[in-house]
CSV table of C-alpha atoms and ligand atoms in Angstrom, one decimal:
chain,number,residue,atom,x,y,z
A,15,MET,CA,6.1,-21.1,11.2
A,16,SER,CA,5.9,-22.0,7.6
A,17,ARG,CA,2.3,-22.0,6.3
A,18,VAL,CA,1.4,-18.6,5.0
A,19,ALA,CA,-1.6,-17.2,3.2
A,20,PHE,CA,-1.7,-14.0,1.1
A,21,LEU,CA,-4.9,-12.2,0.3
A,22,GLY,CA,-4.9,-9.4,-2.3
A,23,LEU,CA,-2.7,-9.8,-5.4
A,24,GLY,CA,-2.8,-6.2,-6.5
A,25,ALA,CA,0.0,-3.9,-7.8
A,26,ILE,CA,2.0,-4.3,-4.6
A,27,GLY,CA,0.5,-7.5,-3.2
A,28,ALA,CA,1.6,-9.7,-6.1
A,29,PRO,CA,5.3,-8.9,-6.0
A,30,MET,CA,5.3,-9.3,-2.2
A,31,ALA,CA,3.6,-12.7,-2.5
A,32,ARG,CA,6.1,-13.8,-5.1
A,33,HIS,CA,8.9,-13.5,-2.5
A,34,LEU,CA,6.8,-15.6,-0.1
A,35,ALA,CA,6.2,-18.3,-2.7
A,36,ARG,CA,9.9,-18.9,-2.9
A,37,LYS,CA,10.2,-19.6,0.8
A,38,TYR,CA,6.9,-20.8,2.1
A,39,ASP,CA,4.0,-23.2,1.6
A,40,LEU,CA,1.8,-20.4,0.3
A,41,ALA,CA,-1.9,-20.2,-0.3
A,42,VAL,CA,-3.1,-17.2,-2.3
A,43,TRP,CA,-6.6,-15.6,-2.6
A,44,ASN,CA,-7.8,-12.8,-4.7
A,45,ARG,CA,-11.3,-11.3,-5.2
A,46,THR,CA,-10.9,-11.7,-8.9
A,47,ALA,CA,-10.1,-15.4,-8.8
A,48,SER,CA,-8.4,-15.5,-12.2
A,49,ARG,CA,-5.5,-13.5,-10.8
A,50,ALA,CA,-4.9,-16.0,-8.1
A,51,VAL,CA,-5.2,-18.9,-10.5
A,52,ALA,CA,-2.6,-17.2,-12.8
A,53,PHE,CA,-0.3,-16.5,-9.8
A,54,ALA,CA,-0.5,-20.1,-8.5
A,55,SER,CA,0.1,-21.5,-12.0
A,56,THR,CA,3.3,-19.5,-12.4
A,57,HIS,CA,4.6,-20.3,-9.0
A,58,HIS,CA,5.6,-23.9,-8.4
A,59,GLY,CA,3.2,-25.0,-11.2
A,60,THR,CA,0.1,-25.7,-9.2
A,61,THR,CA,-3.3,-24.3,-9.3
A,62,HIS,CA,-6.1,-25.9,-7.3
A,63,ALA,CA,-4.4,-28.7,-5.5
A,64,ARG,CA,-2.5,-28.1,-2.3
A,65,THR,CA,1.0,-29.5,-2.6
A,66,HIS,CA,4.0,-29.5,-0.2
A,67,HIS,CA,5.9,-26.3,-0.8
A,68,GLY,CA,3.6,-25.4,-3.6
A,69,THR,CA,1.5,-22.4,-4.1
A,70,THR,CA,-2.2,-22.9,-4.2
A,71,HIS,CA,-5.1,-20.8,-5.2
A,72,GLU,CA,-8.0,-21.0,-2.8
A,73,ARG,CA,-11.6,-20.4,-3.6
A,74,THR,CA,-12.6,-18.6,-0.4
A,75,THR,CA,-10.8,-16.7,2.2
A,76,ALA,CA,-11.7,-19.5,4.7
A,77,ASP,CA,-10.0,-22.0,2.4
A,78,ALA,CA,-7.0,-19.8,2.2
A,79,ASP,CA,-6.8,-19.3,5.9
A,80,ALA,CA,-7.4,-22.9,7.0
A,81,MET,CA,-4.3,-24.3,8.9
A,82,ARG,CA,-2.3,-21.2,8.1
A,83,ASP,CA,0.0,-19.7,10.8
A,84,VAL,CA,0.3,-16.3,9.2
A,85,VAL,CA,-2.3,-14.7,7.0
A,86,ILE,CA,-1.3,-11.5,5.2
A,87,THR,CA,-3.8,-9.1,3.7
A,88,CYS,CA,-3.0,-6.3,1.2
A,89,LEU,CA,-6.2,-4.6,0.1
A,90,PRO,CA,-7.1,-1.1,-0.8
A,91,THR,CA,-8.4,0.1,2.6
A,92,SER,CA,-9.2,-1.2,6.1
A,93,ARG,CA,-12.8,-1.3,5.1
A,94,GLU,CA,-12.2,-4.2,2.6
A,95,VAL,CA,-10.2,-6.0,5.3
A,96,GLU,CA,-12.9,-5.6,7.8
A,97,SER,CA,-15.5,-6.8,5.3
A,98,LEU,CA,-13.6,-10.1,4.9
A,99,LEU,CA,-13.9,-11.0,8.6
A,100,ASP,CA,-17.5,-12.3,8.8
A,101,GLY,CA,-19.6,-15.0,7.3
A,102,ALA,CA,-19.1,-18.8,6.8
A,103,ASN,CA,-16.2,-18.1,4.4
A,104,GLY,CA,-14.8,-15.2,6.3
A,105,LEU,CA,-11.4,-14.7,8.1
A,106,ILE,CA,-12.8,-15.3,11.6
A,107,ALA,CA,-14.3,-18.7,10.5
A,108,GLY,CA,-11.1,-19.7,8.7
A,109,LEU,CA,-8.3,-18.6,11.1
A,110,GLN,CA,-7.1,-21.1,13.7
A,111,LYS,CA,-6.4,-20.1,17.3
A,112,GLY,CA,-2.8,-18.8,17.6
A,113,ALA,CA,-2.6,-17.6,14.0
A,114,ILE,CA,-1.6,-14.0,13.3
A,115,LEU,CA,-3.2,-11.8,10.7
A,116,VAL,CA,-0.7,-9.3,9.3
A,117,ASP,CA,-2.5,-6.5,7.5
A,118,CYS,CA,-0.1,-4.8,4.9
A,119,THR,CA,-2.9,-2.6,3.7
A,120,SER,CA,-2.2,1.1,4.3
A,121,GLY,CA,-5.1,1.1,6.7
A,122,ASP,CA,-6.7,3.4,9.2
A,123,PRO,CA,-5.8,3.1,12.8
A,124,ALA,CA,-9.3,3.0,14.3
A,125,THR,CA,-10.5,0.2,12.0
A,126,SER,CA,-7.3,-1.7,12.6
A,127,ARG,CA,-7.9,-1.5,16.4
A,128,ARG,CA,-11.5,-2.7,15.9
A,129,ILE,CA,-10.3,-5.6,13.7
A,130,ALA,CA,-7.6,-6.5,16.3
A,131,ALA,CA,-10.1,-6.6,19.1
A,132,ARG,CA,-12.5,-8.9,17.2
A,133,LEU,CA,-9.6,-11.2,16.3
A,134,ALA,CA,-8.3,-11.3,19.9
A,135,ASP,CA,-11.7,-12.6,20.9
A,136,ALA,CA,-11.1,-15.5,18.5
A,137,GLY,CA,-7.6,-16.1,19.9
A,138,VAL,CA,-6.0,-14.6,16.7
A,139,GLY,CA,-3.2,-12.0,16.8
A,140,PHE,CA,-3.2,-8.9,14.6
A,141,ILE,CA,-0.5,-6.6,13.3
A,142,ASP,CA,-1.0,-3.6,11.1
A,143,ALA,CA,2.0,-3.7,8.8
A,144,PRO,CA,1.8,-1.2,5.9
A,145,VAL,CA,4.7,-1.0,3.6
A,146,SER,CA,6.7,1.7,1.8
A,147,GLY,CA,9.0,1.4,-1.2
A,148,GLY,CA,6.6,1.1,-4.1
A,149,VAL,CA,6.2,-1.7,-6.6
A,150,SER,CA,10.0,-1.5,-7.4
A,151,GLY,CA,10.8,-1.9,-3.7
A,152,ALA,CA,8.4,-4.9,-3.5
A,153,GLU,CA,10.0,-6.5,-6.5
A,154,LYS,CA,13.4,-6.2,-5.0
A,155,GLY,CA,12.2,-7.4,-1.6
A,156,GLU,CA,13.4,-4.1,0.0
A,157,LEU,CA,10.2,-2.7,1.5
A,158,THR,CA,10.0,-0.8,4.7
A,159,VAL,CA,7.4,-2.4,6.9
A,160,MET,CA,5.9,-0.3,9.7
A,161,CYS,CA,4.3,-2.5,12.3
A,162,GLY,CA,1.7,-1.9,15.1
A,163,GLY,CA,0.8,-4.5,17.6
A,164,SER,CA,2.4,-6.7,20.2
A,165,ALA,CA,6.2,-7.0,20.0
A,166,LYS,CA,5.9,-10.8,20.6
A,167,HIS,CA,3.6,-11.2,17.6
A,168,LEU,CA,6.0,-9.2,15.5
A,169,GLU,CA,9.0,-11.4,16.5
A,170,THR,CA,6.9,-14.5,15.5
A,171,VAL,CA,6.2,-13.2,12.0
A,172,ARG,CA,9.4,-11.2,11.4
A,173,PRO,CA,11.0,-14.0,9.3
A,174,VAL,CA,7.9,-14.0,7.0
A,175,LEU,CA,8.1,-10.2,6.7
A,176,GLU,CA,11.8,-10.4,5.9
A,177,SER,CA,10.9,-12.2,2.7
A,178,PHE,CA,9.8,-8.8,1.2
A,179,GLY,CA,10.9,-6.3,3.8
A,180,LYS,CA,14.4,-4.8,4.4
A,181,LYS,CA,13.6,-2.5,7.3
A,182,ILE,CA,11.0,-3.8,9.7
A,183,VAL,CA,10.1,-1.5,12.5
A,184,HIS,CA,7.9,-2.0,15.6
A,185,CYS,CA,6.2,1.4,15.7
A,186,GLY,CA,3.9,0.9,18.8
A,187,ASP,CA,0.5,-0.5,19.5
A,188,VAL,CA,-2.0,-1.6,16.9
A,189,GLY,CA,-2.7,1.4,14.6
A,190,ALA,CA,0.8,3.0,15.0
A,191,GLY,CA,2.0,1.5,11.7
A,192,ASP,CA,-1.1,2.8,9.8
A,193,ALA,CA,-0.7,6.3,11.4
A,194,ILE,CA,3.0,6.6,10.4
A,195,LYS,CA,2.3,5.3,6.9
A,196,ALA,CA,-0.5,7.9,6.4
A,197,VAL,CA,1.7,10.7,7.5
A,198,ASN,CA,4.5,9.5,5.3
A,199,ASN,CA,2.2,9.5,2.3
A,200,ALA,CA,0.8,12.9,3.2
A,201,LEU,CA,4.3,14.2,2.9
A,202,LEU,CA,4.7,12.5,-0.5
A,203,ALA,CA,1.5,14.2,-1.6
A,204,VAL,CA,2.7,17.6,-0.4
A,205,HIS,CA,5.9,17.2,-2.3
A,206,ILE,CA,4.1,16.2,-5.5
A,207,TRP,CA,1.7,19.1,-5.3
A,208,ALA,CA,4.2,21.7,-4.3
A,209,THR,CA,6.8,20.7,-6.9
A,210,ALA,CA,4.1,20.7,-9.6
A,211,GLU,CA,2.9,24.2,-8.6
A,212,GLY,CA,6.5,25.6,-8.5
A,213,LEU,CA,7.6,24.1,-11.8
A,214,ALA,CA,4.3,25.1,-13.5
A,215,ALA,CA,4.8,28.7,-12.4
A,216,LEU,CA,8.4,28.6,-13.7
A,217,ALA,CA,7.3,27.1,-17.0
A,218,LYS,CA,4.6,29.7,-17.4
A,219,SER,CA,7.1,32.5,-16.8
A,220,GLY,CA,9.4,31.1,-19.5
A,221,VAL,CA,11.9,29.1,-17.5
A,222,ASP,CA,12.8,25.7,-18.9
A,223,PRO,CA,11.5,23.1,-16.3
A,224,LYS,CA,14.4,20.8,-17.1
A,225,ILE,CA,16.9,23.6,-16.1
A,226,ALA,CA,14.8,24.4,-13.0
A,227,LEU,CA,14.7,20.8,-11.9
A,228,ASP,CA,18.4,20.4,-12.4
A,229,VAL,CA,19.1,23.4,-10.2
A,230,ILE,CA,16.5,22.4,-7.5
A,231,ASN,CA,17.9,18.9,-7.4
A,232,ALA,CA,21.3,20.4,-6.5
A,233,SER,CA,19.7,22.7,-3.9
A,234,SER,CA,17.8,22.7,-0.6
A,235,GLY,CA,14.3,22.3,-2.2
A,236,ARG,CA,15.0,18.8,-3.5
A,237,SER,CA,13.1,15.7,-2.5
A,238,ASN,CA,12.6,12.1,-3.6
A,239,THR,CA,9.7,13.5,-5.6
A,240,SER,CA,11.9,16.1,-7.4
A,241,MET,CA,14.9,13.8,-7.8
A,242,ASN,CA,13.1,10.7,-9.0
A,243,LEU,CA,9.4,11.0,-9.6
A,244,PHE,CA,9.5,14.2,-11.7
A,245,PRO,CA,12.4,13.2,-14.0
A,246,GLU,CA,11.2,9.6,-14.5
A,247,ARG,CA,7.5,10.2,-14.7
A,248,VAL,CA,6.5,13.8,-15.3
A,249,MET,CA,9.2,15.3,-17.6
A,250,SER,CA,9.2,12.0,-19.6
A,251,ARG,CA,5.3,12.2,-19.7
A,252,ALA,CA,5.4,8.5,-19.0
A,253,PHE,CA,3.2,8.6,-15.9
A,254,PRO,CA,3.4,4.8,-15.3
A,255,ARG,CA,0.6,3.4,-13.2
A,256,THR,CA,2.1,1.8,-10.1
A,257,PHE,CA,0.2,3.4,-7.2
A,258,ARG,CA,-3.3,4.6,-7.7
A,259,LEU,CA,-4.2,8.2,-7.0
A,260,ALA,CA,-7.3,6.9,-5.3
A,261,LEU,CA,-5.1,5.2,-2.7
A,262,LEU,CA,-3.0,8.2,-2.1
A,263,ASP,CA,-6.2,10.3,-1.6
A,264,LYS,CA,-7.2,7.7,1.0
A,265,ASP,CA,-3.9,7.9,2.8
A,266,VAL,CA,-3.8,11.7,3.0
A,267,GLY,CA,-7.4,11.6,4.3
A,268,ILE,CA,-6.3,9.2,7.1
A,269,ALA,CA,-3.4,11.6,8.0
A,270,ALA,CA,-5.7,14.6,8.0
A,271,ASN,CA,-8.1,12.6,10.2
A,272,VAL,CA,-5.3,11.6,12.7
A,273,ALA,CA,-4.5,15.3,13.1
A,274,ARG,CA,-8.2,16.3,13.5
A,275,GLU,CA,-8.7,13.6,16.1
A,276,GLN,CA,-5.8,15.1,18.1
A,277,LYS,CA,-7.4,18.5,17.7
A,278,ILE,CA,-4.1,20.1,16.5
A,279,ALA,CA,-4.0,22.9,13.9
A,280,SER,CA,-3.2,21.1,10.6
A,281,PRO,CA,-4.2,23.5,7.8
A,282,LEU,CA,-1.6,22.0,5.3
A,283,LEU,CA,-2.7,18.4,5.9
A,284,GLN,CA,-6.4,19.4,5.6
A,285,LEU,CA,-5.7,21.3,2.4
A,286,THR,CA,-3.6,18.5,0.9
A,287,ALA,CA,-6.4,16.1,1.7
A,288,GLU,CA,-8.9,18.4,-0.2
A,289,LEU,CA,-6.5,18.8,-3.2
A,290,PHE,CA,-6.0,15.1,-3.6
A,291,ARG,CA,-9.8,14.4,-3.1
A,292,LEU,CA,-10.4,16.9,-6.0
A,293,ALA,CA,-7.6,15.3,-8.2
A,294,HIS,CA,-9.0,11.8,-7.5
A,295,GLY,CA,-12.5,13.0,-8.5
A,296,GLU,CA,-11.2,14.7,-11.6
A,297,LEU,CA,-8.8,12.0,-12.8
A,298,GLY,CA,-10.7,8.8,-11.8
A,299,GLU,CA,-10.0,5.5,-10.1
A,300,GLU,CA,-7.3,4.2,-12.4
A,301,ALA,CA,-5.0,7.3,-12.5
A,302,ASP,CA,-1.6,7.0,-11.0
A,303,HIS,CA,-0.7,9.2,-7.9
A,304,VAL,CA,1.8,11.3,-9.9
A,305,GLU,CA,-0.9,12.2,-12.4
A,306,ALA,CA,-2.2,14.7,-9.8
A,307,VAL,CA,0.4,16.9,-11.5
A,308,ARG,CA,-1.9,16.9,-14.6
A,309,LEU,CA,-4.6,18.8,-12.5
A,310,VAL,CA,-2.0,21.4,-11.4
A,311,GLU,CA,-0.9,21.8,-15.1
A,312,LYS,CA,-4.5,22.2,-16.2
A,313,TRP,CA,-5.2,24.9,-13.6
A,314,ALA,CA,-1.9,26.7,-14.5
A,315,GLY,CA,-2.3,26.3,-18.3
A,316,ALA,CA,1.3,25.1,-18.5
A,317,GLU,CA,2.9,21.7,-19.0
A,318,ILE,CA,6.0,20.5,-17.1
A,319,ARG,CA,8.2,18.9,-19.7
B,414,NDP,P1,-4.5,-2.4,-6.2
B,414,NDP,O1,-5.7,-1.5,-6.5
B,414,NDP,O2,-3.5,-2.6,-7.3
B,414,NDP,O3,-5.1,-3.9,-5.7
B,414,NDP,C1,-6.0,-4.0,-4.7
B,414,NDP,C2,-6.2,-5.4,-4.4
B,414,NDP,O4,-7.3,-5.5,-3.4
B,414,NDP,C3,-6.6,-6.4,-5.5
B,414,NDP,O5,-6.1,-7.6,-5.3
B,414,NDP,C4,-8.1,-6.3,-5.5
B,414,NDP,O6,-8.7,-7.4,-6.1
B,414,NDP,C5,-8.4,-6.3,-4.0
B,414,NDP,N1,-9.7,-5.8,-3.6
B,414,NDP,C6,-10.2,-4.6,-4.0
B,414,NDP,N2,-11.4,-4.5,-3.5
B,414,NDP,C7,-11.7,-5.6,-2.7
B,414,NDP,C8,-12.8,-6.1,-2.0
B,414,NDP,N3,-13.9,-5.3,-1.8
B,414,NDP,N4,-12.7,-7.3,-1.4
B,414,NDP,C9,-11.6,-8.1,-1.5
B,414,NDP,N5,-10.5,-7.7,-2.3
B,414,NDP,C10,-10.5,-6.5,-2.9
B,414,NDP,O7,-3.8,-1.9,-4.9
B,414,NDP,P2,-2.3,-1.9,-4.5
B,414,NDP,O8,-1.8,-3.3,-4.5
B,414,NDP,O9,-1.5,-0.9,-5.1
B,414,NDP,O10,-2.4,-1.5,-2.9
B,414,NDP,C11,-2.8,-2.3,-1.9
B,414,NDP,C12,-2.5,-1.6,-0.6
B,414,NDP,O11,-1.1,-1.3,-0.5
B,414,NDP,C13,-3.2,-0.2,-0.4
B,414,NDP,O12,-3.6,0.0,0.9
B,414,NDP,C14,-2.2,0.7,-0.9
B,414,NDP,O13,-2.4,2.0,-0.3
B,414,NDP,C15,-0.9,0.1,-0.3
B,414,NDP,N6,0.3,0.4,-1.0
B,414,NDP,C16,0.5,0.4,-2.3
B,414,NDP,C17,1.7,0.8,-2.9
B,414,NDP,C18,1.9,0.8,-4.4
B,414,NDP,O14,3.0,1.3,-4.8
B,414,NDP,N7,1.0,0.3,-5.2
B,414,NDP,C19,2.8,1.2,-2.1
B,414,NDP,C20,2.6,1.1,-0.7
B,414,NDP,C21,1.4,0.8,-0.1
B,414,NDP,P3,-9.2,-7.5,-7.6
B,414,NDP,O15,-8.0,-8.1,-8.3
B,414,NDP,O16,-10.4,-8.4,-7.6
B,414,NDP,O17,-9.4,-6.1,-8.1
C-alpha cells in the first residue's frame, strides 16, 4: 500500500501532505492548480512528470486518483467532496476497485454516508477521518484522527494515517468520526465565546484581563482556550489565521444538527451555532475562528488585552 493521492492543499491539508510526501509515492491535486505545482516542485523536485517516489501534481482529480491505493481528501465541507465524485474527471471515474477514499474533511455524517454508499457501488471503500490538533499539530505529525467506517478498511490505511496522526481512533460506522469532530469543535466554540464574554465583562468592570486570565488558568474555569488561545492570540492581539471562522461555523452547525436529528433538547448547541453564524457573517470568509472574540468585544464595548 504505497501509492497515495492527496486532494486539497489548504491550511491543514498542505502540512499533512508534506508528511506523506516523505514516505509515499504521492500525487497531489488542488482546485487552484498553482498551489499543487508549487507543492510538487518543493517536494522531491518534480512537477508534472510522475516519478518513482516523487511527488506529482495532477491536472484533474481522475489523474490524481488513477492507480492510487489510498486517496485522501481535505476540503472545506462534505459538499465539496461530494461535488468531486461525478463526471469524466471525477473521483468515481478515477478510483480503481479496491481503493479507499479517506476523507479528512470535517464533514457531515449524512453526506459521508451518501458518499460511502456511492463509492461502495463502485467497489471503493470510504472512511470519514476528520482530524484535530490544528496546523501546528499537522506540522508536527501529531494529529488526532477520528475514523468512521469499516475496521478492516481502517487497518489497511492506518500506516498512511500514521504519517500525520498520533492518535488514530476507530469511532464507529461511517459518519461517526464526523459527528465526534463536530461536537469537539462545538465545545471549542463554546469555550471561545464564554471566555470572551467573561473577560470582556471583567475588563469593562475595571479588572485587568491579564490578571483575570492568570487566576482562571490556575482555577477550575480553565480550558485549552483560556490557557493557550487567549494568551497567544487574543491578549497579544496577534489573531493568526490558521483555522477559518467559516469552517468553525460549519462545524458547530453540524453538531447542532446532530442534536436536532436526535430530537434532544440542545439549547446551548443551537445558540452557539447561531452566534458563530452571526460572527461569520460579520467578520467574513477569511477571519480566523478566534476572531469571533472581536464580535463579543464590539458588543461589550471593551477589549480583552
Ligand atoms: P482551507 O480553507 O485553508 O483550504 C480549503 C482547501 O479546499 C483548499 O485546498 C481549497 O482549494 C479547497 N477547495 C475549496 N473549495 C473547493 C471546491 N469547491 N472544490 C475543490 N476544492 C476546494 O481549509 P483548511 O485546510 O483549514 O480545512 C480543510 C478541512 O479541515 C475543513 O473541513 C476544516 O474544517 C478541517 N480542519 C481544519 C483545521 C485547521 O486548523 N485549519 C483543523 C482541523 C480540521 P483552493 O486552494 O483552490 O482554494
